[in-house]
mmCIF file with all atom_site columns, C-alpha atoms in Angstrom:
data_model
loop_
_atom_site.group_PDB
_atom_site.id
_atom_site.type_symbol
_atom_site.label_atom_id
_atom_site.label_alt_id
_atom_site.label_comp_id
_atom_site.label_asym_id
_atom_site.label_entity_id
_atom_site.label_seq_id
_atom_site.pdbx_PDB_ins_code
_atom_site.Cartn_x
_atom_site.Cartn_y
_atom_site.Cartn_z
_atom_site.occupancy
_atom_site.B_iso_or_equiv
_atom_site.pdbx_formal_charge
_atom_site.auth_seq_id
_atom_site.auth_comp_id
_atom_site.auth_asym_id
_atom_site.auth_atom_id
_atom_site.pdbx_PDB_model_num
ATOM 1   C CA . LYS A 1 1   ? 142.039 107.064 71.503  1.00 51.00 ? 151 LYS A CA 1
ATOM 2   C CA . ASP A 1 2   ? 142.665 110.886 72.550  1.00 57.00 ? 152 ASP A CA 1
ATOM 3   C CA . ASP A 1 3   ? 139.215 111.154 72.125  1.00 61.00 ? 153 ASP A CA 1
ATOM 4   C CA . LYS A 1 4   ? 137.822 108.177 74.029  1.00 58.00 ? 154 LYS A CA 1
ATOM 5   C CA . LYS A 1 5   ? 140.491 109.480 77.212  1.00 60.00 ? 155 LYS A CA 1
ATOM 6   C CA . LYS A 1 6   ? 138.878 113.244 76.577  1.00 61.00 ? 156 LYS A CA 1
ATOM 7   C CA . LYS A 1 7   ? 135.221 111.366 76.776  1.00 60.00 ? 157 LYS A CA 1
ATOM 8   C CA . GLU A 1 8   ? 136.197 109.523 79.622  1.00 60.00 ? 158 GLU A CA 1
ATOM 9   C CA . GLU A 1 9   ? 137.380 112.887 81.653  1.00 62.00 ? 159 GLU A CA 1
ATOM 10  C CA . GLU A 1 10  ? 134.476 114.381 80.677  1.00 61.00 ? 160 GLU A CA 1
ATOM 11  C CA . GLU A 1 11  ? 132.354 111.814 82.178  1.00 59.00 ? 161 GLU A CA 1
ATOM 12  C CA . GLU A 1 12  ? 134.353 111.834 85.274  1.00 57.00 ? 162 GLU A CA 1
ATOM 13  C CA . ASP A 1 13  ? 134.516 115.555 85.714  1.00 54.00 ? 163 ASP A CA 1
ATOM 14  C CA . LYS A 1 14  ? 130.564 115.513 85.251  1.00 51.00 ? 164 LYS A CA 1
ATOM 15  C CA . GLU A 1 15  ? 130.668 112.680 88.365  1.00 50.00 ? 165 GLU A CA 1
ATOM 16  C CA . GLU A 1 16  ? 132.569 115.009 90.371  1.00 49.00 ? 166 GLU A CA 1
ATOM 17  C CA . ASP A 1 17  ? 129.613 117.678 89.665  1.00 48.00 ? 167 ASP A CA 1
ATOM 18  C CA . ASN A 1 18  ? 127.152 115.397 90.554  1.00 47.00 ? 168 ASN A CA 1
ATOM 19  C CA . ASP A 1 19  ? 128.861 114.574 93.917  1.00 47.00 ? 169 ASP A CA 1
ATOM 20  C CA . ASP A 1 20  ? 128.701 118.062 94.657  1.00 46.00 ? 170 ASP A CA 1
ATOM 21  C CA . ASP A 1 21  ? 125.328 118.882 94.133  1.00 51.00 ? 171 ASP A CA 1
ATOM 22  C CA . GLU A 1 22  ? 124.331 115.963 96.319  1.00 62.00 ? 172 GLU A CA 1
ATOM 23  C CA . GLU A 1 23  ? 126.191 117.743 98.986  1.00 61.00 ? 173 GLU A CA 1
ATOM 24  C CA . ALA A 1 24  ? 124.415 118.266 102.409 1.00 60.00 ? 174 ALA A CA 1
ATOM 25  C CA . GLU A 1 25  ? 123.313 121.549 103.085 1.00 58.00 ? 175 GLU A CA 1
ATOM 26  C CA . THR A 1 26  ? 122.424 123.617 106.205 1.00 56.00 ? 176 THR A CA 1
ATOM 27  C CA . GLU A 1 27  ? 118.801 124.726 106.940 1.00 57.00 ? 177 GLU A CA 1
ATOM 28  C CA . ASP A 1 28  ? 120.125 127.847 104.817 1.00 55.00 ? 178 ASP A CA 1
ATOM 29  C CA . GLY A 1 29  ? 121.165 125.863 102.018 1.00 59.00 ? 179 GLY A CA 1
ATOM 30  C CA . GLN A 1 30  ? 124.626 126.427 102.401 1.00 60.00 ? 180 GLN A CA 1
ATOM 31  C CA . LYS A 1 31  ? 127.371 123.377 101.666 1.00 66.00 ? 181 LYS A CA 1
ATOM 32  C CA . VAL A 1 32  ? 128.177 121.649 104.957 1.00 63.00 ? 182 VAL A CA 1
ATOM 33  C CA . SER A 1 33  ? 131.647 121.653 104.096 1.00 63.00 ? 183 SER A CA 1
ATOM 34  C CA . ASP A 1 34  ? 131.877 125.264 103.279 1.00 67.00 ? 184 ASP A CA 1
ATOM 35  C CA . PRO A 1 35  ? 134.853 126.235 105.352 1.00 68.00 ? 185 PRO A CA 1
ATOM 36  C CA . THR A 1 36  ? 133.318 129.842 105.661 1.00 71.00 ? 186 THR A CA 1
ATOM 37  C CA . LEU A 1 37  ? 130.758 128.735 107.984 1.00 74.00 ? 187 LEU A CA 1
ATOM 38  C CA . PRO A 1 38  ? 130.983 129.358 111.470 1.00 77.00 ? 188 PRO A CA 1
ATOM 39  C CA . LEU A 1 39  ? 132.513 126.104 113.261 1.00 81.00 ? 189 LEU A CA 1
ATOM 40  C CA . ASP A 1 40  ? 129.549 125.457 115.545 1.00 81.00 ? 190 ASP A CA 1
ATOM 41  C CA . VAL A 1 41  ? 127.099 125.324 112.606 1.00 78.00 ? 191 VAL A CA 1
ATOM 42  C CA . ARG A 1 42  ? 129.572 122.801 110.888 1.00 79.00 ? 192 ARG A CA 1
ATOM 43  C CA . LEU A 1 43  ? 129.245 120.730 114.124 1.00 82.00 ? 193 LEU A CA 1
ATOM 44  C CA . GLU A 1 44  ? 125.863 120.562 114.389 1.00 83.00 ? 194 GLU A CA 1
ATOM 45  C CA . SER A 1 45  ? 124.713 120.221 110.954 1.00 82.00 ? 195 SER A CA 1
ATOM 46  C CA . SER A 1 46  ? 127.738 117.671 110.500 1.00 83.00 ? 196 SER A CA 1
ATOM 47  C CA . ALA A 1 47  ? 125.440 115.877 113.725 1.00 86.00 ? 197 ALA A CA 1
ATOM 48  C CA . SER A 1 48  ? 122.754 116.075 111.815 1.00 86.00 ? 198 SER A CA 1
ATOM 49  C CA . ILE A 1 49  ? 124.025 114.069 108.719 1.00 86.00 ? 199 ILE A CA 1
ATOM 50  C CA . VAL A 1 50  ? 125.465 111.115 111.133 1.00 88.00 ? 200 VAL A CA 1
ATOM 51  C CA . LYS A 1 51  ? 121.975 110.734 113.277 1.00 87.00 ? 201 LYS A CA 1
ATOM 52  C CA . LYS A 1 52  ? 120.120 110.504 109.582 1.00 85.00 ? 202 LYS A CA 1
ATOM 53  C CA . ALA A 1 53  ? 122.770 108.293 107.925 1.00 87.00 ? 203 ALA A CA 1
ATOM 54  C CA . TYR A 1 54  ? 122.442 106.111 111.324 1.00 86.00 ? 204 TYR A CA 1
ATOM 55  C CA . SER A 1 55  ? 118.557 106.107 111.565 1.00 83.00 ? 205 SER A CA 1
ATOM 56  C CA . GLU A 1 56  ? 118.924 104.050 107.883 1.00 84.00 ? 206 GLU A CA 1
ATOM 57  C CA . VAL A 1 57  ? 121.811 102.216 108.930 1.00 84.00 ? 207 VAL A CA 1
ATOM 58  C CA . PRO A 1 58  ? 121.979 101.206 111.928 1.00 82.00 ? 208 PRO A CA 1
ATOM 59  C CA . SER A 1 59  ? 125.965 100.224 112.022 1.00 81.00 ? 209 SER A CA 1
ATOM 60  C CA . TYR A 1 60  ? 128.519 101.542 113.669 1.00 85.00 ? 210 TYR A CA 1
ATOM 61  C CA . GLU A 1 61  ? 130.848 99.497  111.487 1.00 86.00 ? 211 GLU A CA 1
ATOM 62  C CA . ARG A 1 62  ? 129.292 100.786 107.993 1.00 84.00 ? 212 ARG A CA 1
ATOM 63  C CA . LEU A 1 63  ? 128.961 104.793 109.483 1.00 86.00 ? 213 LEU A CA 1
ATOM 64  C CA . ILE A 1 64  ? 132.686 104.216 110.333 1.00 88.00 ? 214 ILE A CA 1
ATOM 65  C CA . ASP A 1 65  ? 133.973 102.870 107.314 1.00 90.00 ? 215 ASP A CA 1
ATOM 66  C CA . ALA A 1 66  ? 131.941 105.052 105.438 1.00 88.00 ? 216 ALA A CA 1
ATOM 67  C CA . ALA A 1 67  ? 133.123 108.487 107.366 1.00 87.00 ? 217 ALA A CA 1
ATOM 68  C CA . LEU A 1 68  ? 136.742 107.411 107.009 1.00 89.00 ? 218 LEU A CA 1
ATOM 69  C CA . HIS A 1 69  ? 136.615 107.070 102.867 1.00 90.00 ? 219 HIS A CA 1
ATOM 70  C CA . HIS A 1 70  ? 133.781 109.934 102.511 1.00 87.00 ? 220 HIS A CA 1
ATOM 71  C CA . PRO A 1 71  ? 133.350 113.172 103.625 1.00 85.00 ? 221 PRO A CA 1
ATOM 72  C CA . ILE A 1 72  ? 130.641 113.333 106.598 1.00 82.00 ? 222 ILE A CA 1
ATOM 73  C CA . SER A 1 73  ? 128.812 116.305 103.869 1.00 81.00 ? 223 SER A CA 1
ATOM 74  C CA . HIS A 1 74  ? 128.438 112.618 101.578 1.00 82.00 ? 224 HIS A CA 1
ATOM 75  C CA . LEU A 1 75  ? 127.411 110.282 104.525 1.00 84.00 ? 225 LEU A CA 1
ATOM 76  C CA . HIS A 1 76  ? 123.611 110.768 103.707 1.00 77.00 ? 226 HIS A CA 1
ATOM 77  C CA . LYS A 1 77  ? 124.113 109.110 100.299 1.00 81.00 ? 227 LYS A CA 1
ATOM 78  C CA . GLU A 1 78  ? 126.710 106.548 101.637 1.00 83.00 ? 228 GLU A CA 1
ATOM 79  C CA . CYS A 1 79  ? 124.604 104.881 104.331 1.00 84.00 ? 229 CYS A CA 1
ATOM 80  C CA . THR A 1 80  ? 121.104 104.699 102.813 1.00 84.00 ? 230 THR A CA 1
ATOM 81  C CA . LEU A 1 81  ? 117.985 102.197 103.087 1.00 83.00 ? 231 LEU A CA 1
ATOM 82  C CA . ARG A 1 82  ? 118.470 99.052  101.784 1.00 84.00 ? 232 ARG A CA 1
ATOM 83  C CA . PRO A 1 83  ? 116.796 95.842  101.830 1.00 88.00 ? 233 PRO A CA 1
ATOM 84  C CA . GLY A 1 84  ? 118.559 93.325  104.488 1.00 87.00 ? 234 GLY A CA 1
ATOM 85  C CA . VAL A 1 85  ? 119.765 96.016  106.696 1.00 87.00 ? 235 VAL A CA 1
ATOM 86  C CA . PRO A 1 86  ? 117.190 96.565  109.751 1.00 89.00 ? 236 PRO A CA 1
ATOM 87  C CA . VAL A 1 87  ? 116.164 100.080 110.016 1.00 87.00 ? 237 VAL A CA 1
ATOM 88  C CA . SER A 1 88  ? 115.938 101.923 113.176 1.00 82.00 ? 238 SER A CA 1
ATOM 89  C CA . PRO A 1 89  ? 112.039 102.171 113.616 1.00 82.00 ? 239 PRO A CA 1
ATOM 90  C CA . MET A 1 90  ? 109.639 105.210 114.003 1.00 79.00 ? 240 MET A CA 1
ATOM 91  C CA . LEU A 1 91  ? 108.270 104.599 117.476 1.00 77.00 ? 241 LEU A CA 1
ATOM 92  C CA . ALA A 1 92  ? 104.952 106.404 119.032 1.00 78.00 ? 242 ALA A CA 1
ATOM 93  C CA . LYS A 1 93  ? 104.904 109.006 121.881 1.00 81.00 ? 243 LYS A CA 1
ATOM 94  C CA . PRO A 1 94  ? 102.071 107.885 124.127 1.00 84.00 ? 244 PRO A CA 1
ATOM 95  C CA . THR A 1 95  ? 99.723  110.853 125.338 1.00 86.00 ? 245 THR A CA 1
ATOM 96  C CA . LYS A 1 96  ? 96.825  111.041 127.593 1.00 89.00 ? 246 LYS A CA 1
ATOM 97  C CA . SER A 1 97  ? 94.276  112.425 125.528 1.00 90.00 ? 247 SER A CA 1
ATOM 98  C CA . VAL A 1 98  ? 93.456  113.683 121.910 1.00 88.00 ? 248 VAL A CA 1
ATOM 99  C CA . GLN A 1 99  ? 93.660  117.109 122.955 1.00 91.00 ? 249 GLN A CA 1
ATOM 100 C CA . GLU A 1 100 ? 97.021  116.388 123.841 1.00 91.00 ? 250 GLU A CA 1
ATOM 101 C CA . VAL A 1 101 ? 97.848  115.064 120.777 1.00 89.00 ? 251 VAL A CA 1
ATOM 102 C CA . LEU A 1 102 ? 96.543  118.457 118.752 1.00 90.00 ? 252 LEU A CA 1
ATOM 103 C CA . LYS A 1 103 ? 98.066  120.684 121.369 1.00 90.00 ? 253 LYS A CA 1
ATOM 104 C CA . ARG A 1 104 ? 101.461 118.922 120.229 1.00 88.00 ? 254 ARG A CA 1
ATOM 105 C CA . LEU A 1 105 ? 100.996 118.585 116.588 1.00 88.00 ? 255 LEU A CA 1
ATOM 106 C CA . ASN A 1 106 ? 99.737  122.580 116.857 1.00 88.00 ? 256 ASN A CA 1
ATOM 107 C CA . GLY A 1 107 ? 97.612  122.730 113.774 1.00 86.00 ? 257 GLY A CA 1
ATOM 108 C CA . GLN A 1 108 ? 99.518  120.628 111.588 1.00 90.00 ? 258 GLN A CA 1
ATOM 109 C CA . ARG A 1 109 ? 97.613  118.328 109.242 1.00 90.00 ? 259 ARG A CA 1
ATOM 110 C CA . PHE A 1 110 ? 97.944  114.624 110.395 1.00 87.00 ? 260 PHE A CA 1
ATOM 111 C CA . THR A 1 111 ? 96.049  111.193 109.797 1.00 86.00 ? 261 THR A CA 1
ATOM 112 C CA . CYS A 1 112 ? 95.265  108.148 111.969 1.00 85.00 ? 262 CYS A CA 1
ATOM 113 C CA . GLU A 1 113 ? 95.874  104.540 112.083 1.00 84.00 ? 263 GLU A CA 1
ATOM 114 C CA . TYR A 1 114 ? 94.340  101.448 113.855 1.00 85.00 ? 264 TYR A CA 1
ATOM 115 C CA . LYS A 1 115 ? 96.688  100.301 116.702 1.00 84.00 ? 265 LYS A CA 1
ATOM 116 C CA . TYR A 1 116 ? 96.548  96.334  116.608 1.00 88.00 ? 266 TYR A CA 1
ATOM 117 C CA . ASP A 1 117 ? 97.279  94.341  118.953 1.00 89.00 ? 267 ASP A CA 1
ATOM 118 C CA . GLY A 1 118 ? 100.477 92.355  117.910 1.00 90.00 ? 268 GLY A CA 1
ATOM 119 C CA . GLU A 1 119 ? 104.049 92.636  117.958 1.00 91.00 ? 269 GLU A CA 1
ATOM 120 C CA . ARG A 1 120 ? 106.031 95.434  115.929 1.00 91.00 ? 270 ARG A CA 1
ATOM 121 C CA . ALA A 1 121 ? 108.123 93.653  112.552 1.00 93.00 ? 271 ALA A CA 1
ATOM 122 C CA . GLN A 1 122 ? 110.176 95.046  109.858 1.00 94.00 ? 272 GLN A CA 1
ATOM 123 C CA . VAL A 1 123 ? 109.630 92.794  106.968 1.00 96.00 ? 273 VAL A CA 1
ATOM 124 C CA . HIS A 1 124 ? 112.562 92.780  104.294 1.00 95.00 ? 274 HIS A CA 1
ATOM 125 C CA . TYR A 1 125 ? 112.275 90.877  100.991 1.00 94.00 ? 275 TYR A CA 1
ATOM 126 C CA . MET A 1 126 ? 115.195 90.695  98.739  1.00 90.00 ? 276 MET A CA 1
ATOM 127 C CA . SER A 1 127 ? 115.560 89.148  94.846  1.00 80.00 ? 277 SER A CA 1
ATOM 128 C CA . GLY A 1 128 ? 118.303 86.747  94.845  1.00 67.00 ? 278 GLY A CA 1
ATOM 129 C CA . SER A 1 129 ? 121.058 89.206  93.731  1.00 55.00 ? 279 SER A CA 1
ATOM 130 C CA . ASP A 1 130 ? 120.037 91.963  96.335  1.00 53.00 ? 280 ASP A CA 1
ATOM 131 C CA . TYR A 1 131 ? 120.242 89.163  99.333  1.00 48.00 ? 281 TYR A CA 1
ATOM 132 C CA . SER A 1 132 ? 123.898 87.878  97.937  1.00 46.00 ? 282 SER A CA 1
ATOM 133 C CA . SER A 1 133 ? 125.248 91.301  98.487  1.00 50.00 ? 283 SER A CA 1
ATOM 134 C CA . THR A 1 134 ? 124.235 91.370  102.160 1.00 52.00 ? 284 THR A CA 1
ATOM 135 C CA . SER A 1 135 ? 124.222 87.913  103.142 1.00 47.00 ? 285 SER A CA 1
ATOM 136 C CA . SER A 1 136 ? 128.264 87.834  103.619 1.00 41.00 ? 286 SER A CA 1
ATOM 137 C CA . GLU A 1 137 ? 128.207 90.233  106.394 1.00 45.00 ? 287 GLU A CA 1
ATOM 138 C CA . GLU A 1 138 ? 126.603 90.201  109.870 1.00 42.00 ? 288 GLU A CA 1
ATOM 139 C CA . GLU A 1 139 ? 123.298 92.396  109.409 1.00 44.00 ? 289 GLU A CA 1
ATOM 140 C CA . GLY A 1 140 ? 121.146 92.975  112.645 1.00 40.00 ? 290 GLY A CA 1
ATOM 141 C CA . LYS A 1 141 ? 122.090 91.447  115.548 1.00 42.00 ? 291 LYS A CA 1
ATOM 142 C CA . GLY A 1 142 ? 120.985 87.812  114.454 1.00 40.00 ? 292 GLY A CA 1
ATOM 143 C CA . LYS A 1 143 ? 121.752 85.734  111.281 1.00 41.00 ? 293 LYS A CA 1
ATOM 144 C CA . GLY A 1 144 ? 119.045 84.747  108.687 1.00 40.00 ? 294 GLY A CA 1
ATOM 145 C CA . LYS A 1 145 ? 118.822 82.113  106.412 1.00 42.00 ? 295 LYS A CA 1
ATOM 146 C CA . GLY A 1 146 ? 118.319 82.799  102.595 1.00 39.00 ? 296 GLY A CA 1
ATOM 147 C CA . ASP A 1 147 ? 119.212 80.365  99.644  1.00 40.00 ? 297 ASP A CA 1
ATOM 148 C CA . GLY A 1 148 ? 121.418 81.631  97.142  1.00 40.00 ? 298 GLY A CA 1
ATOM 149 C CA . ASP A 1 149 ? 119.079 82.890  93.877  1.00 49.00 ? 299 ASP A CA 1
ATOM 150 C CA . ALA A 1 150 ? 116.000 82.327  95.517  1.00 73.00 ? 300 ALA A CA 1
ATOM 151 C CA . ALA A 1 151 ? 114.254 85.577  96.976  1.00 83.00 ? 301 ALA A CA 1
ATOM 152 C CA . THR A 1 152 ? 114.761 85.907  100.946 1.00 91.00 ? 302 THR A CA 1
ATOM 153 C CA . THR A 1 153 ? 112.402 87.459  103.307 1.00 94.00 ? 303 THR A CA 1
ATOM 154 C CA . LYS A 1 154 ? 113.853 88.573  106.558 1.00 94.00 ? 304 LYS A CA 1
ATOM 155 C CA . VAL A 1 155 ? 111.849 89.642  110.007 1.00 95.00 ? 305 VAL A CA 1
ATOM 156 C CA . PHE A 1 156 ? 113.343 92.078  112.166 1.00 95.00 ? 306 PHE A CA 1
ATOM 157 C CA . SER A 1 157 ? 111.843 93.023  115.595 1.00 93.00 ? 307 SER A CA 1
ATOM 158 C CA . ARG A 1 158 ? 111.780 96.957  116.671 1.00 90.00 ? 308 ARG A CA 1
ATOM 159 C CA . ASN A 1 159 ? 115.404 96.098  118.300 1.00 90.00 ? 309 ASN A CA 1
ATOM 160 C CA . LEU A 1 160 ? 116.770 94.966  115.096 1.00 90.00 ? 310 LEU A CA 1
ATOM 161 C CA . LEU A 1 161 ? 117.014 91.451  115.807 1.00 92.00 ? 311 LEU A CA 1
ATOM 162 C CA . ASN A 1 162 ? 116.445 88.896  113.462 1.00 94.00 ? 312 ASN A CA 1
ATOM 163 C CA . THR A 1 163 ? 113.594 87.138  114.164 1.00 94.00 ? 313 THR A CA 1
ATOM 164 C CA . THR A 1 164 ? 112.545 85.486  111.220 1.00 94.00 ? 314 THR A CA 1
ATOM 165 C CA . GLU A 1 165 ? 112.718 82.104  112.788 1.00 94.00 ? 315 GLU A CA 1
ATOM 166 C CA . LYS A 1 166 ? 110.059 82.909  115.334 1.00 93.00 ? 316 LYS A CA 1
ATOM 167 C CA . PHE A 1 167 ? 107.818 83.740  112.899 1.00 92.00 ? 317 PHE A CA 1
ATOM 168 C CA . PRO A 1 168 ? 108.288 81.087  109.883 1.00 92.00 ? 318 PRO A CA 1
ATOM 169 C CA . GLU A 1 169 ? 104.639 81.908  108.669 1.00 92.00 ? 319 GLU A CA 1
ATOM 170 C CA . VAL A 1 170 ? 105.437 85.291  107.137 1.00 93.00 ? 320 VAL A CA 1
ATOM 171 C CA . PRO A 1 171 ? 108.101 84.273  104.966 1.00 92.00 ? 321 PRO A CA 1
ATOM 172 C CA . LEU A 1 172 ? 105.393 82.196  103.170 1.00 92.00 ? 322 LEU A CA 1
ATOM 173 C CA . TYR A 1 173 ? 102.617 84.599  103.257 1.00 91.00 ? 323 TYR A CA 1
ATOM 174 C CA . VAL A 1 174 ? 105.069 87.275  101.561 1.00 92.00 ? 324 VAL A CA 1
ATOM 175 C CA . LYS A 1 175 ? 106.415 84.563  98.988  1.00 89.00 ? 325 LYS A CA 1
ATOM 176 C CA . GLU A 1 176 ? 102.493 83.948  97.704  1.00 89.00 ? 326 GLU A CA 1
ATOM 177 C CA . ALA A 1 177 ? 101.925 87.594  97.529  1.00 89.00 ? 327 ALA A CA 1
ATOM 178 C CA . CYS A 1 178 ? 104.930 88.513  95.895  1.00 87.00 ? 328 CYS A CA 1
ATOM 179 C CA . ALA A 1 179 ? 104.855 85.036  93.384  1.00 83.00 ? 329 ALA A CA 1
ATOM 180 C CA . SER A 1 180 ? 104.103 86.637  90.270  1.00 80.00 ? 330 SER A CA 1
ATOM 181 C CA . SER A 1 181 ? 103.987 90.457  90.996  1.00 82.00 ? 331 SER A CA 1
ATOM 182 C CA . GLY A 1 182 ? 107.572 91.278  89.637  1.00 83.00 ? 332 GLY A CA 1
ATOM 183 C CA . VAL A 1 183 ? 108.661 92.959  92.906  1.00 87.00 ? 333 VAL A CA 1
ATOM 184 C CA . THR A 1 184 ? 112.024 92.049  93.274  1.00 88.00 ? 334 THR A CA 1
ATOM 185 C CA . SER A 1 185 ? 112.332 94.197  96.899  1.00 91.00 ? 335 SER A CA 1
ATOM 186 C CA . PHE A 1 186 ? 110.779 96.299  99.521  1.00 93.00 ? 336 PHE A CA 1
ATOM 187 C CA . VAL A 1 187 ? 110.823 96.603  103.341 1.00 93.00 ? 337 VAL A CA 1
ATOM 188 C CA . LEU A 1 188 ? 107.549 96.950  105.097 1.00 93.00 ? 338 LEU A CA 1
ATOM 189 C CA . ASP A 1 189 ? 107.005 98.636  108.430 1.00 92.00 ? 339 ASP A CA 1
ATOM 190 C CA . THR A 1 190 ? 104.388 96.264  109.902 1.00 91.00 ? 340 THR A CA 1
ATOM 191 C CA . GLU A 1 191 ? 102.643 94.298  112.885 1.00 92.00 ? 341 GLU A CA 1
ATOM 192 C CA . VAL A 1 192 ? 102.647 90.783  112.856 1.00 92.00 ? 342 VAL A CA 1
ATOM 193 C CA . VAL A 1 193 ? 99.547  89.554  114.444 1.00 91.00 ? 343 VAL A CA 1
ATOM 194 C CA . ALA A 1 194 ? 97.692  86.406  115.525 1.00 89.00 ? 344 ALA A CA 1
ATOM 195 C CA . TRP A 1 195 ? 94.290  85.440  113.461 1.00 89.00 ? 345 TRP A CA 1
ATOM 196 C CA . ASN A 1 196 ? 92.140  82.615  113.953 1.00 90.00 ? 346 ASN A CA 1
ATOM 197 C CA . ASN A 1 197 ? 91.003  80.998  111.049 1.00 89.00 ? 347 ASN A CA 1
ATOM 198 C CA . ASP A 1 198 ? 87.989  79.311  112.143 1.00 92.00 ? 348 ASP A CA 1
ATOM 199 C CA . THR A 1 199 ? 86.072  82.716  113.979 1.00 93.00 ? 349 THR A CA 1
ATOM 200 C CA . LYS A 1 200 ? 88.105  84.986  111.445 1.00 92.00 ? 350 LYS A CA 1
ATOM 201 C CA . GLN A 1 201 ? 88.782  87.237  114.094 1.00 91.00 ? 351 GLN A CA 1
ATOM 202 C CA . PHE A 1 202 ? 92.014  88.681  115.489 1.00 91.00 ? 352 PHE A CA 1
ATOM 203 C CA . VAL A 1 203 ? 93.455  86.812  118.711 1.00 90.00 ? 353 VAL A CA 1
ATOM 204 C CA . PRO A 1 204 ? 94.866  88.713  121.386 1.00 88.00 ? 354 PRO A CA 1
ATOM 205 C CA . PHE A 1 205 ? 98.940  89.497  121.649 1.00 82.00 ? 355 PHE A CA 1
ATOM 206 C CA . GLN A 1 206 ? 99.678  86.874  124.698 1.00 80.00 ? 356 GLN A CA 1
ATOM 207 C CA . VAL A 1 207 ? 98.777  84.194  121.624 1.00 75.00 ? 357 VAL A CA 1
ATOM 208 C CA . LEU A 1 208 ? 101.847 85.089  119.766 1.00 66.00 ? 358 LEU A CA 1
#
């Protein structure tokens, strides 16, 4: 019994050490909770942690609950992205010319992608177990449908509204694509577009 207790204590100590290793750091590599840091540095770093956590879990209720039970320096690992909870999307900044883009990026490497004429959508796919862990709480600014053990697909707008019922075809396509893939969950940041099956071409956004 003594050996078992000793082993449990060692495992607890190891978990505490891992928690310390995962604590957020400043740009200089110092622990945010370090009391020797100037107050303004600690406040600025803490604000950055909260902003990052909110970008992955845009729910004040979840953030406040996590902050009440964990140090701010650990908030980034308590509030992380998970399927079923909409994430604040990355939004583009319009520019007037290619020259303006090059100037703004200031020599940094970048890539480009085609701008589809559609509606921004965030598609969340969850297995039955993943869905049950989120369906008991209100996710986003609307309620979605799910069925127990089966995989569930939800669609959210750029404003985090649940638009699953607005695009009934999307869950069907996702289900078909994942039928034998072995995939259990994912989040897609995508664009929903209209498609003409006869002409095999995209249809203008207004058709949606």
